[in-house]
Amino acid sequence: MSAPKSLLLAVLVLLGACREEAAPPPPVRPVLSIVATMQSTEQLGPFIGLIEPRYKTDLGFRIFGRMVARFVDVGAVLKKGEEIAVLDPAVQAAAVRSAEASLANAEAQLANTQAEEARLKDLVQRNIIPQSQYDLSRRNFETSQANVTRAGASLRKAKDALAYTQLDADFDGVVTNKWAEAGQVVNAGQKVITLARPEVREAVIAVPDRIAERLSHPNDFAITVDLDRVVSMKAAAIRAIDPIADPNTRTRNVYLTLNDPPTAFRLGITVSVTFTRPVAAHVDLPATAILEKDGKSFVWVVDVAKGTVSQRAVTVGAREGDNIAVTSGISAGERIVTAGVHSLAEGQAVKVPQ
């Protein structure tokens, strides 16, 4: 072989070796992942709510009129019978005076007809006057008696109307709201204040409609009511749930019974409420971590030491929103890929971002 040909062959061999050495290694793919945490309890919340009275009453005047004064404000503590507000009593006072005059007139007429009936009774017994004349006086006397009864009833009604110009507390309580101001003309039955019984309190929270459906069925949720994370207590039960969701917020109010709440749980205080109950052990994963193939469910488990992934079959439990409960196939502490599960291969090199 000539020297030029030998030299050319050597160059070609060297170029081939360089080409083989320059082949890049398989790329290391970064993946998103989470560390599996075993869950043995189910927790709903926390939900923010208020301490409210279970029993409260809207108080108002029984008659129409102009309110001249209101003596209480929100937060006032009232005793039964304590004065709350008054209406201008001028019209009712005049009605009382008119009714008193009518009663006096009716009583005077009764006295006259009674005397007339007694006088004519003696005369008719002696046959001095005809029976018809006596009967007429008797009817006049009975009419006068009825007039006195009617006038007395009218006077009592007028006095009641005068008493209705004063609004008093029907029971011991706390004013939680006000609806009318001094100088305002109010109708009969119109709300003036809201009076609550402070001894019976409950926690009221708003929860999404789907959660309210779960709470409305018999369950073993433990309900914790926290006040500033310092004072807390267990709620006795769910007393009631609004049957219809609010059209704007799509939430429903849940009313929680509190037995002997601490004094710190005052009316109007904001609280945080959580619902907790034991459940079968499981791992919560985002739905993007599950690979569905051939009617089975799989996840990609990251081997942190080797920097590779391996596919593993799992058993899927309940699905709620974007989360899926995996009941078997995963151990606590394992790292699970949460995105791009359809583009991975068995044993593929991966990198977990720090």
Tab-separated table of C-alpha atoms in Angstrom:
chain	number	residue	atom	x	y	z
A	1	MET	CA	0.000	0.000	0.000
A	2	SER	CA	1.389	3.395	-0.946
A	3	ALA	CA	2.183	5.981	1.706
A	4	PRO	CA	-0.593	8.408	0.678
A	5	LYS	CA	-3.236	5.665	0.895
A	6	SER	CA	-1.985	4.556	4.296
A	7	LEU	CA	-2.104	8.133	5.534
A	8	LEU	CA	-5.658	8.595	4.237
A	9	LEU	CA	-6.813	5.386	5.921
A	10	ALA	CA	-5.319	6.493	9.222
A	11	VAL	CA	-7.079	9.849	9.028
A	12	LEU	CA	-10.435	8.190	8.343
A	13	VAL	CA	-10.007	5.858	11.329
A	14	LEU	CA	-9.184	8.768	13.604
A	15	LEU	CA	-12.201	10.740	12.389
A	16	GLY	CA	-14.510	7.775	13.075
A	17	ALA	CA	-13.146	7.428	16.585
A	18	CYS	CA	-13.699	11.101	17.239
A	19	ARG	CA	-17.270	10.835	15.957
A	20	GLU	CA	-17.996	7.937	18.353
A	21	GLU	CA	-16.509	9.807	21.295
A	22	ALA	CA	-18.536	12.938	20.526
A	23	ALA	CA	-21.964	11.153	20.805
A	24	PRO	CA	-23.912	13.067	23.591
A	25	PRO	CA	-25.305	11.173	26.596
A	26	PRO	CA	-29.095	10.888	27.035
A	27	PRO	CA	-30.529	14.188	28.381
A	28	VAL	CA	-31.428	14.469	32.070
A	29	ARG	CA	-34.996	15.719	32.275
A	30	PRO	CA	-36.102	18.004	35.124
A	31	VAL	CA	-39.430	16.935	36.665
A	32	LEU	CA	-41.921	18.397	39.110
A	33	SER	CA	-42.546	16.146	42.085
A	34	ILE	CA	-43.826	15.979	45.644
A	35	VAL	CA	-42.976	13.804	48.622
A	36	ALA	CA	-45.815	11.436	49.490
A	37	THR	CA	-47.395	12.089	52.891
A	38	MET	CA	-49.709	9.528	54.419
A	39	GLN	CA	-53.051	11.001	55.528
A	40	SER	CA	-55.121	9.278	58.209
A	41	THR	CA	-57.595	12.099	58.871
A	42	GLU	CA	-59.831	14.223	56.694
A	43	GLN	CA	-59.968	17.919	57.450
A	44	LEU	CA	-62.335	20.492	56.015
A	45	GLY	CA	-61.509	24.130	56.522
A	46	PRO	CA	-60.593	26.265	58.229
A	47	PHE	CA	-63.707	28.366	57.669
A	48	ILE	CA	-64.111	31.853	59.099
A	49	GLY	CA	-67.295	32.582	61.019
A	50	LEU	CA	-68.881	34.633	63.781
A	51	ILE	CA	-70.257	33.993	67.243
A	52	GLU	CA	-73.941	34.871	67.042
A	53	PRO	CA	-76.922	34.549	69.378
A	54	ARG	CA	-79.190	31.615	68.764
A	55	TYR	CA	-82.235	33.614	69.859
A	56	LYS	CA	-82.758	37.220	68.814
A	57	THR	CA	-85.800	39.418	68.284
A	58	ASP	CA	-86.457	42.475	66.164
A	59	LEU	CA	-88.298	44.986	68.359
A	60	GLY	CA	-90.518	47.763	67.055
A	61	PHE	CA	-93.474	49.950	68.020
A	62	ARG	CA	-96.985	48.587	67.715
A	63	ILE	CA	-98.343	51.877	66.351
A	64	PHE	CA	-97.480	54.474	63.720
A	65	GLY	CA	-95.686	57.626	64.831
A	66	ARG	CA	-92.585	59.805	64.896
A	67	MET	CA	-89.787	58.503	67.093
A	68	VAL	CA	-88.517	61.349	69.265
A	69	ALA	CA	-85.783	59.465	71.128
A	70	ARG	CA	-83.791	56.238	71.168
A	71	PHE	CA	-81.918	55.598	74.392
A	72	VAL	CA	-79.766	52.611	73.442
A	73	ASP	CA	-77.121	51.813	70.840
A	74	VAL	CA	-75.447	48.681	69.475
A	75	GLY	CA	-73.730	46.782	72.281
A	76	ALA	CA	-75.984	48.087	75.052
A	77	VAL	CA	-76.881	45.534	77.720
A	78	LEU	CA	-80.553	45.795	78.679
A	79	LYS	CA	-82.668	44.451	81.489
A	80	LYS	CA	-86.249	43.347	81.023
A	81	GLY	CA	-88.562	46.371	81.047
A	82	GLU	CA	-85.810	48.892	80.352
A	83	GLU	CA	-86.862	51.756	78.078
A	84	ILE	CA	-85.485	51.623	74.521
A	85	ALA	CA	-87.213	54.390	72.547
A	86	VAL	CA	-90.325	56.600	72.558
A	87	LEU	CA	-92.727	58.054	70.008
A	88	ASP	CA	-94.300	61.512	70.133
A	89	PRO	CA	-97.311	60.798	72.428
A	90	ALA	CA	-99.357	63.936	71.612
A	91	VAL	CA	-102.006	62.187	69.494
A	92	GLN	CA	-102.377	59.261	71.879
A	93	ALA	CA	-102.541	61.532	74.944
A	94	ALA	CA	-105.345	63.524	73.297
A	95	ALA	CA	-107.160	60.274	72.537
A	96	VAL	CA	-106.916	59.291	76.215
A	97	ARG	CA	-108.405	62.624	77.336
A	98	SER	CA	-111.231	62.248	74.813
A	99	ALA	CA	-111.933	58.711	76.004
A	100	GLU	CA	-111.952	59.860	79.646
A	101	ALA	CA	-114.520	62.559	78.778
A	102	SER	CA	-116.665	60.039	76.930
A	103	LEU	CA	-116.565	57.717	79.927
A	104	ALA	CA	-117.536	60.540	82.299
A	105	ASN	CA	-120.465	61.474	80.048
A	106	ALA	CA	-121.606	57.847	79.847
A	107	GLU	CA	-121.419	57.484	83.629
A	108	ALA	CA	-123.488	60.658	84.118
A	109	GLN	CA	-126.146	59.373	81.725
A	110	LEU	CA	-126.130	56.057	83.557
A	111	ALA	CA	-126.741	57.801	86.873
A	112	ASN	CA	-129.692	59.724	85.406
A	113	THR	CA	-131.288	56.700	83.750
A	114	GLN	CA	-130.758	54.607	86.868
A	115	ALA	CA	-132.540	57.197	89.009
A	116	GLU	CA	-135.325	57.494	86.424
A	117	GLU	CA	-135.750	53.714	86.278
A	118	ALA	CA	-135.989	53.468	90.103
A	119	ARG	CA	-138.573	56.264	90.324
A	120	LEU	CA	-140.809	54.850	87.599
A	121	LYS	CA	-140.550	51.339	89.012
A	122	ASP	CA	-142.298	52.473	92.200
A	123	LEU	CA	-144.975	54.271	90.209
A	124	VAL	CA	-145.737	51.345	87.930
A	125	GLN	CA	-146.054	49.057	90.943
A	126	ARG	CA	-148.789	51.362	92.246
A	127	ASN	CA	-150.440	51.489	88.825
A	128	ILE	CA	-149.913	55.242	88.566
A	129	ILE	CA	-148.136	55.056	85.178
A	130	PRO	CA	-148.534	52.576	82.310
A	131	GLN	CA	-146.155	49.633	82.023
A	132	SER	CA	-144.848	50.846	78.658
A	133	GLN	CA	-143.476	54.029	80.190
A	134	TYR	CA	-141.532	52.011	82.738
A	135	ASP	CA	-140.253	49.621	80.062
A	136	LEU	CA	-138.862	52.572	78.105
A	137	SER	CA	-136.969	53.850	81.144
A	138	ARG	CA	-135.651	50.352	81.743
A	139	ARG	CA	-134.301	50.139	78.203
A	140	ASN	CA	-132.689	53.571	78.577
A	141	PHE	CA	-131.021	52.390	81.781
A	142	GLU	CA	-129.646	49.235	80.110
A	143	THR	CA	-128.447	51.299	77.137
A	144	SER	CA	-126.596	53.621	79.515
A	145	GLN	CA	-124.927	50.646	81.152
A	146	ALA	CA	-123.730	49.425	77.726
A	147	ASN	CA	-122.507	52.915	76.895
A	148	VAL	CA	-120.426	52.979	80.084
A	149	THR	CA	-118.928	49.566	79.222
A	150	ARG	CA	-118.086	50.761	75.703
A	151	ALA	CA	-116.580	54.020	76.951
A	152	GLY	CA	-114.484	52.112	79.477
A	153	ALA	CA	-113.180	49.812	76.754
A	154	SER	CA	-112.354	52.788	74.553
A	155	LEU	CA	-110.450	54.398	77.408
A	156	ARG	CA	-108.442	51.225	78.013
A	157	LYS	CA	-107.678	51.033	74.296
A	158	ALA	CA	-106.540	54.656	74.257
A	159	LYS	CA	-104.341	54.085	77.296
A	160	ASP	CA	-102.825	51.013	75.622
A	161	ALA	CA	-102.073	53.101	72.530
A	162	LEU	CA	-100.412	55.692	74.760
A	163	ALA	CA	-98.344	52.955	76.412
A	164	TYR	CA	-97.334	51.704	72.961
A	165	THR	CA	-95.519	54.991	72.366
A	166	GLN	CA	-92.842	53.609	74.691
A	167	LEU	CA	-90.725	50.658	73.524
A	168	ASP	CA	-89.349	48.476	76.336
A	169	ALA	CA	-87.113	45.403	76.398
A	170	ASP	CA	-89.109	42.166	76.571
A	171	PHE	CA	-86.195	40.249	78.110
A	172	ASP	CA	-82.602	40.644	79.294
A	173	GLY	CA	-80.343	40.952	76.273
A	174	VAL	CA	-77.786	42.774	74.178
A	175	VAL	CA	-78.554	45.184	71.339
A	176	THR	CA	-76.931	43.763	68.203
A	177	ASN	CA	-78.338	46.125	65.573
A	178	LYS	CA	-80.262	49.366	65.162
A	179	TRP	CA	-82.691	50.138	62.347
A	180	ALA	CA	-84.221	53.559	63.099
A	181	GLU	CA	-83.016	56.933	64.343
A	182	ALA	CA	-84.613	59.693	66.416
A	183	GLY	CA	-86.839	61.948	64.299
A	184	GLN	CA	-87.738	59.168	61.907
A	185	VAL	CA	-91.389	58.313	61.232
A	186	VAL	CA	-91.907	54.591	61.743
A	187	ASN	CA	-94.768	52.290	60.827
A	188	ALA	CA	-96.374	49.796	63.149
A	189	GLY	CA	-94.123	46.747	63.411
A	190	GLN	CA	-91.132	48.421	61.740
A	191	LYS	CA	-87.815	47.277	63.218
A	192	VAL	CA	-86.116	49.691	65.619
A	193	ILE	CA	-83.464	47.469	67.215
A	194	THR	CA	-82.460	43.800	67.345
A	195	LEU	CA	-82.218	42.378	70.861
A	196	ALA	CA	-80.326	39.115	71.386
A	197	ARG	CA	-80.141	36.688	74.275
A	198	PRO	CA	-76.405	36.444	75.038
A	199	GLU	CA	-76.592	33.305	77.196
A	200	VAL	CA	-77.219	30.979	74.205
A	201	ARG	CA	-74.496	31.439	71.571
A	202	GLU	CA	-73.534	29.536	68.447
A	203	ALA	CA	-70.898	29.691	65.735
A	204	VAL	CA	-72.126	30.534	62.237
A	205	ILE	CA	-69.911	29.869	59.214
A	206	ALA	CA	-70.388	29.938	55.435
A	207	VAL	CA	-69.176	26.884	53.530
A	208	PRO	CA	-69.234	25.993	49.826
A	209	ASP	CA	-72.355	24.222	48.653
A	210	ARG	CA	-70.579	20.905	47.937
A	211	ILE	CA	-69.152	20.780	51.482
A	212	ALA	CA	-72.518	21.672	53.006
A	213	GLU	CA	-73.970	18.610	51.305
A	214	ARG	CA	-71.402	16.394	53.055
A	215	LEU	CA	-72.031	18.001	56.426
A	216	SER	CA	-75.806	17.648	56.101
A	217	HIS	CA	-75.588	13.849	56.391
A	218	PRO	CA	-74.824	11.960	59.634
A	219	ASN	CA	-71.063	11.946	60.151
A	220	ASP	CA	-68.397	11.714	62.821
A	221	PHE	CA	-66.703	15.055	62.232
A	222	ALA	CA	-65.001	16.615	65.257
A	223	ILE	CA	-65.666	20.362	65.106
A	224	THR	CA	-63.029	22.702	66.538
A	225	VAL	CA	-63.734	26.390	67.033
A	226	ASP	CA	-60.596	28.499	67.464
A	227	LEU	CA	-60.398	32.048	68.768
A	228	ASP	CA	-57.088	33.692	67.816
A	229	ARG	CA	-55.519	30.195	67.943
A	230	VAL	CA	-55.355	30.569	71.737
A	231	VAL	CA	-58.807	29.707	73.019
A	232	SER	CA	-60.603	26.795	71.367
A	233	MET	CA	-63.426	24.394	72.081
A	234	LYS	CA	-65.279	21.509	70.496
A	235	ALA	CA	-68.676	22.233	69.015
A	236	ALA	CA	-71.416	19.938	70.267
A	237	ALA	CA	-73.176	19.438	66.945
A	238	ILE	CA	-74.333	20.941	63.691
A	239	ARG	CA	-77.678	22.500	64.617
A	240	ALA	CA	-78.810	23.495	61.149
A	241	ILE	CA	-77.673	24.146	57.581
A	242	ASP	CA	-79.340	26.624	55.262
A	243	PRO	CA	-81.272	24.633	52.665
A	244	ILE	CA	-80.505	27.069	49.829
A	245	ALA	CA	-77.137	28.522	48.848
A	246	ASP	CA	-76.597	32.267	48.651
A	247	PRO	CA	-77.059	33.231	44.967
A	248	ASN	CA	-74.038	35.551	45.023
A	249	THR	CA	-71.436	33.580	46.978
A	250	ARG	CA	-72.800	30.051	46.388
A	251	THR	CA	-72.249	29.298	50.073
A	252	ARG	CA	-74.599	28.053	52.775
A	253	ASN	CA	-74.606	29.012	56.437
A	254	VAL	CA	-73.849	26.257	58.952
A	255	TYR	CA	-74.986	26.764	62.573
A	256	LEU	CA	-72.881	25.040	65.245
A	257	THR	CA	-74.132	24.409	68.773
A	258	LEU	CA	-71.728	25.512	71.538
A	259	ASN	CA	-72.182	24.061	75.018
A	260	ASP	CA	-70.940	26.350	77.790
A	261	PRO	CA	-68.603	28.441	75.589
A	262	PRO	CA	-65.781	30.356	77.329
A	263	THR	CA	-66.418	33.995	78.149
A	264	ALA	CA	-63.952	34.935	75.402
A	265	PHE	CA	-66.505	33.730	72.852
A	266	ARG	CA	-68.452	36.974	72.951
A	267	LEU	CA	-71.130	37.926	70.464
A	268	GLY	CA	-69.655	39.217	67.218
A	269	ILE	CA	-66.204	37.643	67.739
A	270	THR	CA	-64.582	36.163	64.608
A	271	VAL	CA	-63.657	32.474	64.884
A	272	SER	CA	-62.025	29.805	62.742
A	273	VAL	CA	-63.754	26.429	62.391
A	274	THR	CA	-62.316	23.116	61.172
A	275	PHE	CA	-64.037	19.756	60.677
A	276	THR	CA	-61.878	16.666	61.239
A	277	ARG	CA	-62.581	12.930	61.160
A	278	PRO	CA	-60.475	9.726	60.866
A	279	VAL	CA	-60.329	8.088	57.435
A	280	ALA	CA	-58.513	5.154	55.807
A	281	ALA	CA	-54.805	5.868	55.273
A	282	HIS	CA	-54.101	7.335	51.840
A	283	VAL	CA	-51.841	9.704	49.929
A	284	ASP	CA	-53.345	12.777	48.294
A	285	LEU	CA	-51.923	13.479	44.841
A	286	PRO	CA	-52.846	15.954	42.146
A	287	ALA	CA	-54.759	14.416	39.255
A	288	THR	CA	-51.822	15.248	36.935
A	289	ALA	CA	-49.665	12.684	38.788
A	290	ILE	CA	-51.839	9.726	37.715
A	291	LEU	CA	-51.136	7.911	34.446
A	292	GLU	CA	-54.152	5.993	33.165
A	293	LYS	CA	-53.193	3.085	30.883
A	294	ASP	CA	-55.057	-0.080	29.891
A	295	GLY	CA	-57.731	0.570	32.502
A	296	LYS	CA	-55.159	0.795	35.314
A	297	SER	CA	-53.603	3.655	37.253
A	298	PHE	CA	-49.856	4.261	37.535
A	299	VAL	CA	-47.482	6.823	39.000
A	300	TRP	CA	-43.828	7.599	38.338
A	301	VAL	CA	-41.638	7.147	41.426
A	302	VAL	CA	-38.343	9.017	41.536
A	303	ASP	CA	-35.267	7.128	42.766
A	304	VAL	CA	-33.411	10.098	44.197
A	305	ALA	CA	-30.151	8.148	44.671
A	306	LYS	CA	-29.987	6.953	41.054
A	307	GLY	CA	-31.722	9.956	39.520
A	308	THR	CA	-34.170	7.820	37.540
A	309	VAL	CA	-37.917	7.140	37.464
A	310	SER	CA	-39.836	3.892	37.535
A	311	GLN	CA	-43.487	3.207	36.839
A	312	ARG	CA	-45.636	1.703	39.600
A	313	ALA	CA	-49.254	0.560	39.678
A	314	VAL	CA	-51.444	2.156	42.355
A	315	THR	CA	-55.005	1.877	43.659
A	316	VAL	CA	-57.016	5.052	43.340
A	317	GLY	CA	-59.736	5.952	45.838
A	318	ALA	CA	-61.933	9.022	46.034
A	319	ARG	CA	-61.522	11.881	43.625
A	320	GLU	CA	-62.355	15.389	44.764
A	321	GLY	CA	-61.730	18.345	42.519
A	322	ASP	CA	-58.118	18.290	41.297
A	323	ASN	CA	-56.982	15.826	43.979
A	324	ILE	CA	-57.005	12.033	43.979
A	325	ALA	CA	-56.609	9.774	47.018
A	326	VAL	CA	-54.188	6.862	46.404
A	327	THR	CA	-54.983	4.091	48.859
A	328	SER	CA	-52.156	1.638	48.025
A	329	GLY	CA	-48.963	1.361	45.992
A	330	ILE	CA	-47.142	4.325	47.535
A	331	SER	CA	-45.230	4.571	50.800
A	332	ALA	CA	-44.800	7.707	52.847
A	333	GLY	CA	-41.650	9.622	51.953
A	334	GLU	CA	-41.441	8.486	48.321
A	335	ARG	CA	-41.125	11.203	45.697
A	336	ILE	CA	-43.841	11.160	43.032
A	337	VAL	CA	-43.740	12.948	39.675
A	338	THR	CA	-46.700	15.350	39.369
A	339	ALA	CA	-46.470	16.636	35.782
A	340	GLY	CA	-45.611	15.300	32.340
A	341	VAL	CA	-46.342	11.673	33.232
A	342	HIS	CA	-47.217	10.774	29.622
A	343	SER	CA	-43.760	11.638	28.272
A	344	LEU	CA	-41.544	9.669	30.686
A	345	ALA	CA	-39.931	6.269	30.092
A	346	GLU	CA	-38.923	3.491	32.446
A	347	GLY	CA	-35.468	4.164	33.916
A	348	GLN	CA	-35.258	7.628	32.372
A	349	ALA	CA	-32.735	9.942	34.020
A	350	VAL	CA	-34.433	12.858	35.728
A	351	LYS	CA	-33.472	15.805	37.862
A	352	VAL	CA	-35.508	17.086	40.780
A	353	PRO	CA	-35.264	20.897	41.000
A	354	GLN	CA	-34.130	22.054	44.404
